[in-house]
Amino acid sequence: IAMLVVYLSATWMFDLMPCSYYRFDGGVRLWIVAAQMISQDALQYAMHWLEHKGVGAEFYKRSHKPHHRFTNPRLFDAFNGSLGDTFAMILVPLFVTAQLVHANVWEYMAFGATWAAWLVLIHSETAHPWDPLFRRLGLGTAADHHVHHKTFIYNYGHILMWWDRLLGTYKAPSDVGQFNKGV
């Protein structure tokens, strides 16, 4: 979390964001927030896959493997990553998304709050009443992400399972043998 606070403070204070991010006028355009979520998740999927498969075993071992000690993740395990993992999977996608999707300050805050809450929810040990609907829409659920923590080779997406379905890395929770009873 400290790295994220430093990133948010530094990008704001040193004017590293596009000019639109410093505007307080206008409201929240939901399509902009959705575009930020889609961009962030596509980039986070790519970085997550690269950490597992593309960069090499040594990088994976030092950056992302420590996060996988949580084979049955709990609520706040979402933000329990190494420096390399946080940089690769959170900060790089955030910075690139900010350059691609020009939002105002309110849209950036709406995106950030929604995205952070979603990361916490998919790392929770709880099934939610909306999970069947979310799964039909291709939205990530705790059970979808638990598949990743159990198998390590499926479900690299976080907010969306679209990328996993498109690229053949999706595995339905019902196809995995054993989970925490709540999921």
Short mmCIF file of C-alpha atoms in Angstrom, two decimals:
data_model
loop_
_atom_site.label_atom_id
_atom_site.label_comp_id
_atom_site.label_asym_id
_atom_site.label_seq_id
_atom_site.Cartn_x
_atom_site.Cartn_y
_atom_site.Cartn_z
CA ILE A 1 0.00 0.00 0.00
CA ALA A 2 2.91 2.35 0.74
CA MET A 3 4.13 2.11 -2.87
CA LEU A 4 0.67 2.96 -4.13
CA VAL A 5 0.45 6.01 -1.84
CA VAL A 6 3.90 7.20 -3.03
CA TYR A 7 2.90 6.60 -6.67
CA LEU A 8 -0.38 8.50 -6.35
CA SER A 9 1.28 11.38 -4.49
CA ALA A 10 4.26 11.63 -6.86
CA THR A 11 2.24 11.44 -10.08
CA TRP A 12 -0.09 14.14 -8.76
CA MET A 13 2.52 16.48 -7.25
CA PHE A 14 4.99 16.27 -10.14
CA ASP A 15 2.33 16.70 -12.86
CA LEU A 16 2.97 13.28 -14.39
CA MET A 17 -0.70 12.76 -15.25
CA PRO A 18 -2.44 14.11 -18.34
CA CYS A 19 -3.88 17.60 -17.80
CA SER A 20 -7.45 16.28 -17.61
CA TYR A 21 -6.67 14.55 -14.29
CA TYR A 22 -6.21 17.94 -12.64
CA ARG A 23 -9.65 19.20 -13.69
CA PHE A 24 -12.37 19.39 -11.06
CA ASP A 25 -15.12 20.48 -13.45
CA GLY A 26 -17.65 18.03 -14.79
CA GLY A 27 -19.11 14.99 -13.19
CA VAL A 28 -18.37 11.31 -13.47
CA ARG A 29 -18.85 9.94 -16.96
CA LEU A 30 -19.46 6.25 -16.38
CA TRP A 31 -18.06 5.29 -19.77
CA ILE A 32 -14.72 6.85 -18.80
CA VAL A 33 -14.67 4.90 -15.52
CA ALA A 34 -15.54 1.73 -17.47
CA ALA A 35 -12.76 2.47 -19.99
CA GLN A 36 -10.29 2.86 -17.11
CA MET A 37 -11.43 -0.47 -15.61
CA ILE A 38 -11.13 -2.27 -18.96
CA SER A 39 -7.70 -0.77 -19.72
CA GLN A 40 -6.37 -1.42 -16.21
CA ASP A 41 -7.58 -5.00 -16.22
CA ALA A 42 -6.22 -5.77 -19.71
CA LEU A 43 -2.82 -4.40 -18.72
CA GLN A 44 -2.94 -6.11 -15.33
CA TYR A 45 -3.83 -9.40 -17.08
CA ALA A 46 -0.84 -8.99 -19.41
CA MET A 47 1.55 -8.18 -16.57
CA HIS A 48 0.16 -11.01 -14.44
CA TRP A 49 0.60 -13.49 -17.30
CA LEU A 50 4.11 -12.16 -17.97
CA GLU A 51 5.06 -12.58 -14.33
CA HIS A 52 3.95 -16.22 -14.47
CA LYS A 53 5.00 -17.22 -17.98
CA GLY A 54 6.90 -14.57 -19.88
CA VAL A 55 9.63 -12.85 -17.90
CA GLY A 56 11.29 -15.91 -16.44
CA ALA A 57 11.30 -18.12 -13.41
CA GLU A 58 13.69 -15.95 -11.42
CA PHE A 59 11.52 -12.82 -11.73
CA TYR A 60 8.39 -14.83 -10.85
CA LYS A 61 10.12 -16.35 -7.82
CA ARG A 62 11.17 -12.94 -6.50
CA SER A 63 8.13 -10.87 -7.46
CA HIS A 64 4.83 -12.74 -7.63
CA LYS A 65 5.41 -16.16 -6.09
CA PRO A 66 5.34 -14.75 -2.51
CA HIS A 67 1.73 -13.61 -3.17
CA HIS A 68 0.86 -17.21 -4.04
CA ARG A 69 1.57 -18.39 -0.54
CA PHE A 70 -2.08 -17.42 -0.11
CA THR A 71 -3.62 -20.51 -1.71
CA ASN A 72 -6.92 -19.58 -0.10
CA PRO A 73 -6.70 -15.76 -0.15
CA ARG A 74 -8.43 -13.55 2.36
CA LEU A 75 -9.74 -10.02 2.14
CA PHE A 76 -6.56 -7.95 2.55
CA ASP A 77 -4.21 -10.33 0.70
CA ALA A 78 -5.05 -8.26 -2.40
CA PHE A 79 -2.48 -5.63 -1.44
CA ASN A 80 0.09 -8.00 0.00
CA GLY A 81 2.64 -8.16 -2.82
CA SER A 82 6.36 -7.68 -3.16
CA LEU A 83 7.88 -4.45 -4.50
CA GLY A 84 8.42 -6.02 -7.94
CA ASP A 85 4.90 -7.44 -8.03
CA THR A 86 3.31 -4.16 -6.98
CA PHE A 87 5.35 -2.25 -9.55
CA ALA A 88 4.61 -4.67 -12.41
CA MET A 89 0.98 -5.51 -11.75
CA ILE A 90 -0.36 -2.34 -10.16
CA LEU A 91 1.77 0.73 -10.87
CA VAL A 92 2.68 0.10 -14.52
CA PRO A 93 -0.94 -0.62 -15.54
CA LEU A 94 -2.16 2.40 -13.54
CA PHE A 95 0.31 4.75 -15.20
CA VAL A 96 -0.36 3.43 -18.72
CA THR A 97 -4.13 3.55 -18.16
CA ALA A 98 -3.84 7.19 -17.07
CA GLN A 99 -2.01 7.99 -20.31
CA LEU A 100 -4.56 6.13 -22.45
CA VAL A 101 -7.83 7.18 -20.80
CA HIS A 102 -8.02 10.88 -20.01
CA ALA A 103 -10.32 11.29 -17.03
CA ASN A 104 -11.05 14.13 -14.67
CA VAL A 105 -10.23 13.94 -10.97
CA TRP A 106 -13.70 12.63 -10.02
CA GLU A 107 -13.57 9.85 -12.62
CA TYR A 108 -10.08 8.86 -11.48
CA MET A 109 -11.29 8.68 -7.87
CA ALA A 110 -14.39 6.68 -8.85
CA PHE A 111 -12.22 4.28 -10.85
CA GLY A 112 -9.64 3.95 -8.07
CA ALA A 113 -12.19 3.28 -5.35
CA THR A 114 -14.08 0.74 -7.47
CA TRP A 115 -10.93 -1.01 -8.65
CA ALA A 116 -9.42 -1.24 -5.15
CA ALA A 117 -12.68 -2.55 -3.67
CA TRP A 118 -12.94 -5.15 -6.44
CA LEU A 119 -9.39 -6.38 -5.79
CA VAL A 120 -10.23 -6.82 -2.13
CA LEU A 121 -13.50 -8.63 -2.94
CA ILE A 122 -11.87 -11.14 -5.32
CA HIS A 123 -9.33 -11.97 -2.65
CA SER A 124 -12.05 -12.56 -0.06
CA GLU A 125 -13.07 -15.96 1.17
CA THR A 126 -16.75 -15.17 0.64
CA ALA A 127 -19.28 -15.99 -2.06
CA HIS A 128 -21.50 -13.02 -2.83
CA PRO A 129 -25.15 -13.11 -3.96
CA TRP A 130 -24.24 -11.32 -7.21
CA ASP A 131 -21.53 -13.85 -8.21
CA PRO A 132 -23.71 -15.91 -10.65
CA LEU A 133 -24.69 -12.73 -12.54
CA PHE A 134 -21.09 -11.46 -12.52
CA ARG A 135 -19.81 -14.78 -13.85
CA ARG A 136 -22.35 -14.68 -16.72
CA LEU A 137 -21.17 -11.15 -17.58
CA GLY A 138 -17.51 -12.19 -17.43
CA LEU A 139 -16.81 -10.14 -14.32
CA GLY A 140 -14.27 -11.53 -11.86
CA THR A 141 -15.48 -13.14 -8.64
CA ALA A 142 -13.69 -14.44 -5.57
CA ALA A 143 -14.19 -18.01 -6.81
CA ASP A 144 -12.67 -17.12 -10.22
CA HIS A 145 -9.60 -15.67 -8.54
CA HIS A 146 -9.38 -18.56 -6.09
CA VAL A 147 -8.98 -20.80 -9.16
CA HIS A 148 -5.82 -18.84 -9.94
CA HIS A 149 -4.47 -19.17 -6.41
CA LYS A 150 -5.17 -22.93 -6.45
CA THR A 151 -3.84 -23.73 -9.95
CA PHE A 152 -1.46 -20.81 -10.78
CA ILE A 153 -2.06 -21.34 -14.53
CA TYR A 154 -5.63 -20.09 -15.02
CA ASN A 155 -7.65 -16.92 -14.43
CA TYR A 156 -5.03 -14.18 -14.62
CA GLY A 157 -7.73 -11.50 -14.90
CA HIS A 158 -8.92 -9.61 -11.88
CA ILE A 159 -11.88 -7.37 -12.68
CA LEU A 160 -12.80 -9.09 -15.93
CA MET A 161 -12.53 -12.71 -17.04
CA TRP A 162 -12.86 -11.57 -20.67
CA TRP A 163 -9.13 -11.80 -21.33
CA ASP A 164 -8.90 -15.31 -19.86
CA ARG A 165 -11.85 -16.50 -21.95
CA LEU A 166 -10.48 -14.85 -25.08
CA LEU A 167 -6.95 -16.22 -24.61
CA GLY A 168 -7.86 -19.69 -23.33
CA THR A 169 -6.69 -19.25 -19.73
CA TYR A 170 -10.13 -19.35 -18.08
CA LYS A 171 -11.15 -22.20 -15.79
CA ALA A 172 -14.57 -22.21 -14.16
CA PRO A 173 -14.62 -22.56 -10.38
CA SER A 174 -16.95 -25.55 -10.74
CA ASP A 175 -14.13 -27.37 -12.57
CA VAL A 176 -11.76 -27.08 -9.61
CA GLY A 177 -11.97 -29.69 -6.91
CA GLN A 178 -11.64 -28.01 -3.56
CA PHE A 179 -12.13 -24.50 -2.19
CA ASN A 180 -12.93 -22.80 1.04
CA LYS A 181 -16.57 -23.67 1.79
CA GLY A 182 -17.65 -20.02 1.47
CA VAL A 183 -16.39 -19.72 -2.09
#
